[in-house]
Structures are given as structure tokens and as C-alpha cells.
XYZ file of C-alpha atoms in Angstrom:
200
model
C 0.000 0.000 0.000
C 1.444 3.494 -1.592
C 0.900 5.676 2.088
C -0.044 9.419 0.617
C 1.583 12.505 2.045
C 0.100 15.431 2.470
C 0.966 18.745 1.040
C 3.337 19.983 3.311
C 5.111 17.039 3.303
C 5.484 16.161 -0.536
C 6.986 20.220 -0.170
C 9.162 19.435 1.789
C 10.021 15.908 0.879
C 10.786 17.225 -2.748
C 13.430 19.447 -0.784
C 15.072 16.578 0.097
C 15.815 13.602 -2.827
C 17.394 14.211 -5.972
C 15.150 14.297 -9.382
C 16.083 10.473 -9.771
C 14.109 9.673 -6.585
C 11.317 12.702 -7.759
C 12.847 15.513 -6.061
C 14.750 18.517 -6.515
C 17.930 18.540 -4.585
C 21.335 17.827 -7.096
C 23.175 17.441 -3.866
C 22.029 15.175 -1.351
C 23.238 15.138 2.535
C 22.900 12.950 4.746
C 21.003 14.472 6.791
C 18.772 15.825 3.747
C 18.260 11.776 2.809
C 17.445 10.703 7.005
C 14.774 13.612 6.981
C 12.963 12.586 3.727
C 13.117 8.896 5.489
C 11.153 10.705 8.865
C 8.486 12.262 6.025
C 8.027 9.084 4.568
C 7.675 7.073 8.111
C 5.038 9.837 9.093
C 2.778 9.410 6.307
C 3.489 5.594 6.644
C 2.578 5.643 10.094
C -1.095 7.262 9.287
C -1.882 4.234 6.834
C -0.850 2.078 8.898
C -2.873 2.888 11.542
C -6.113 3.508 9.055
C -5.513 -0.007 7.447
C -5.221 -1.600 11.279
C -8.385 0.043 11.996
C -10.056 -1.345 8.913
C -9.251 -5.030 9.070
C -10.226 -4.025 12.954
C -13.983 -3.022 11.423
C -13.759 -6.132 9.193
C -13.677 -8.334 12.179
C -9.694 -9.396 11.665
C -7.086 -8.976 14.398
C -4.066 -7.271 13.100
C -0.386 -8.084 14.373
C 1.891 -4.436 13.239
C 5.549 -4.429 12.967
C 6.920 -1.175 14.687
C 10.638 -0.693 13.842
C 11.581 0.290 17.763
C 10.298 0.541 20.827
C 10.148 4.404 20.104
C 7.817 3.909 17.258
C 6.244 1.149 19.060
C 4.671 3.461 21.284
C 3.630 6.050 18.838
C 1.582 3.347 16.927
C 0.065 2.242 20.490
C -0.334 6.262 21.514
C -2.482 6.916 17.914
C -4.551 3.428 18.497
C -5.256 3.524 21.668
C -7.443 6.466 21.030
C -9.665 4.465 18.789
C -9.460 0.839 19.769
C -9.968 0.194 23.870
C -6.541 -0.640 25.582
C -7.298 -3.619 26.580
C -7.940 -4.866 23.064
C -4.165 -3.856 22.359
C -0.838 -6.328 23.362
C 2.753 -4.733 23.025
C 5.327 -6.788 23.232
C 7.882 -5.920 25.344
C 11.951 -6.579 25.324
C 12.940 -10.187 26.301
C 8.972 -11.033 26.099
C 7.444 -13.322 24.419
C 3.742 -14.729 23.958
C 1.825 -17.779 22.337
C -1.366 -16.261 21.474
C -3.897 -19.127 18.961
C -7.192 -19.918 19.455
C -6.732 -22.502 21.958
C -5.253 -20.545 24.452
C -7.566 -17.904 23.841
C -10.502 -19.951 24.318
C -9.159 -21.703 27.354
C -8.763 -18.569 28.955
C -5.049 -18.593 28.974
C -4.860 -15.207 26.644
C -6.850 -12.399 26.499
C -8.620 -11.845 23.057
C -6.165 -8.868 22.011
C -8.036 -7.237 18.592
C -4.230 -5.592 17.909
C 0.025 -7.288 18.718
C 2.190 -4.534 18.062
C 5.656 -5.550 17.978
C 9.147 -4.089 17.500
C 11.325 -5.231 14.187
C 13.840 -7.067 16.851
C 13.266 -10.373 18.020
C 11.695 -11.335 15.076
C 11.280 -15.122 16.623
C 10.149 -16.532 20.040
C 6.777 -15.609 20.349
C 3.300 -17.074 18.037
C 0.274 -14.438 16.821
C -1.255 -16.991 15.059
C -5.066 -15.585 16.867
C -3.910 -12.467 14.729
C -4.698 -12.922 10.361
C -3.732 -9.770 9.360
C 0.300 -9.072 9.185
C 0.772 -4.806 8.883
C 4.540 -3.280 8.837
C 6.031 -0.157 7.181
C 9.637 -1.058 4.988
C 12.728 -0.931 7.591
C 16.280 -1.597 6.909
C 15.974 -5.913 7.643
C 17.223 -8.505 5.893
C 15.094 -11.464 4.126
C 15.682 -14.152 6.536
C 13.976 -11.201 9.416
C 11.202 -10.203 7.186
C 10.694 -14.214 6.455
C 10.559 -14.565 10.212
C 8.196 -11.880 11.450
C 5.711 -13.073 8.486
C 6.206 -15.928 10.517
C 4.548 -15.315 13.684
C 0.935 -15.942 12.468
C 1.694 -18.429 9.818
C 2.144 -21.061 11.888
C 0.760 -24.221 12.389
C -1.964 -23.108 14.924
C -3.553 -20.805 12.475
C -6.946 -21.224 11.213
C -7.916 -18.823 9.436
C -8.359 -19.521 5.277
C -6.495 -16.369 4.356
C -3.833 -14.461 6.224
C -3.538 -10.937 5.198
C 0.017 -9.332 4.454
C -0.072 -5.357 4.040
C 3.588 -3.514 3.303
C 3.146 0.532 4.075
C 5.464 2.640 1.896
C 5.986 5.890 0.422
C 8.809 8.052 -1.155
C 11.984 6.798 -0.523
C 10.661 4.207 1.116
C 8.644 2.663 -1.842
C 12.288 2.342 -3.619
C 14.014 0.816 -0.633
C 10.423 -1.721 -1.316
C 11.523 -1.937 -4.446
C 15.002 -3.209 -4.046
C 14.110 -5.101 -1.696
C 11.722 -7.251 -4.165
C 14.947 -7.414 -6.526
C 17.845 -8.431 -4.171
C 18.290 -10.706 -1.430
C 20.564 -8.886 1.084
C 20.177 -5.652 2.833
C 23.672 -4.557 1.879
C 22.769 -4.636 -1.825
C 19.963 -2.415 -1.328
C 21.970 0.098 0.501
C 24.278 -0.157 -2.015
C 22.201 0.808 -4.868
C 20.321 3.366 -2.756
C 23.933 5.007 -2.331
C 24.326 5.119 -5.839
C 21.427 6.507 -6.844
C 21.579 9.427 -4.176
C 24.859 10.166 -5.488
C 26.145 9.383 -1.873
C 29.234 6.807 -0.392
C 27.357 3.698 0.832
């Protein structure tokens, strides 16, 4: 899903990236290319939330992928003024959780609507109760991204169809990109570099 900006932030996103990633600046900083990253992850983070809420409506429960504990909380901050905080399960650092109908129904787990978890662990802990998988793009190599998809397809899960939703936008949407062409995460940084006109 292609997360839109709004105006201010296209403005000032254009600022930021050279013409080959649809912007205006021939010379690229650093810093330039980290803030059009924090436009991007704003916008992302508004889909994001929208599309939790409307597998929410839909009856699904959603497991997000925050990419720290920092963001973590934002998501949780934004949701828990629409979804009741009970309804909501963060994992924590050195947590983990085996959350599937059977425990559920056995009383062992609460019903949680909403698992928002950070990037890292990526293993440990089962969402399978959860059908609908939503992230944002972060800088993670395959065998991570394979993993965290991982946490509700698992043998406990019964539902027919699991739902996988990627947020991106900007810069991010080319990082997607890459990542769809190469295997490794140094390959992608690699060509990002390039392109940017930057060292990797």
C-alpha cells in the first residue's frame, strides 16, 4: 500500500531527494536523505494505523511491525485512542507470547483485537489468533522479514487467508523496491547510495 503525504510534506520531501528519486535537490546530505526517510515514516505511520483500523472493522485482528520501541509506542499512543486498551498487546523486550485460538478460548490469553511488535526479536513468540500481518519497509534482511511473516503463519492458524499489508511511500517505496529485486540488505543500501549520489 502506496501511504499518501500530504501537502506539506510532498513540499518538503521534494526538498530533500534528488530528481532520480522525484525531487529537486542535485546534492544530497545525509542528513537531507534521514529527513525525507522521517516524512516518509510519518505518512506511513497514518496508513498504517487507518488499514489496522479497517481489518479491525472487518472483524480481523491485526499483528503491526513497529521498527523500535520508540515507534512502538507512537503506533500504540495513535490506536489507543480508537481501539480500547485492553484490546491492544505490546510486546515488550525479552517477552514473548503464544497467542492461537486454543489458548484464547481456554482462557489462557486475552482476546487482544491488535500485537504490536518491534522489528527485533523477530522469533520466540506465536500471533497466530492475529490474520492480518501490517509493517512499514525498515532496513531488515530477508531471513527477518521471512521470520516476522512468521509469527501468524504457523501451524496453529486457522484462518483460510492471512492478510500481508507492506506501508510505503517516497523513498521508502524504492528501498520496497530493491528489496523485491535483491536478497541482502547490503545490496539495497548499495544501490540506494548510488542513486543518491552518496558513499554507501
Amino acid at each position: 500500500i502506496v501511504a499518501p503525504m500530504n501537502t506539506r510534506e510532498t513540499i518538503n520531501y521534494n526538498k530533500l531527494v534528488p530528481p532520480n528519486l522525484g525531487g529537486d535537490n542535485t546534492h544530497p546530505s545525509s542528513k537531507d536523505i534521514r529527513d525525507a526517510f522521517d516524512i516518509c515514516y510519518d505518512a506511513c505511520d497514518r496508513e498504517m494505523v487507518n488499514t489496522t483500523l479497517d481489518f479491525i472493522a472487518q472483524g480481523h485482528r491485526v499483528m503491526i511491525v513497529a521498527r523500535n520501541i520508540k515507534h512502538q509506542n507512537k503506533l500504540h499512543s495513535t490506536l489507543v485512542t480508537k481501539v480500547k486498551s485492553k484490546d491492544i498487546f505490546l510486546l515488550q523486550k525479552n517477552a514473548s507470547i503464544y497467542l492461537d485460538d486454543e489458548t484464547v478460548e481456554n482462557g489462557e490469553q486475552p482476546d487482544y483485537k491488535i500485537a504490536i511488535v518491534p522489528v527485533r526479536p523477530a522469533e520466540g513468540y506465536t500471533l497466530s489468533r492475529m490474520d492480518c500481518f501490517v509493517s512499514s519497509v525498515y532496513f531488515t534482511n530477508e531471513a527477518t522479514r521471512e521470520q516476522l511473516e512468521r509469527r501468524i503463519n504457523r501451524t496453529s492458524q486457522n484462518a483460510d487467508i492471512i492478510h500481508y499489508r507492506y506501508i510505503h511511500t517516497g523513498i521508502l517505496s524504492y528501498v520496497y523496491k530493491r528489496y523485491n529485486e535483491a536478497n541482502s540488505l547490503s545490496s539495497v543500501l548499495s544501490s540506494l547510495a548510488k542513486d543518491i549520489n552518496m558513499d554507501a
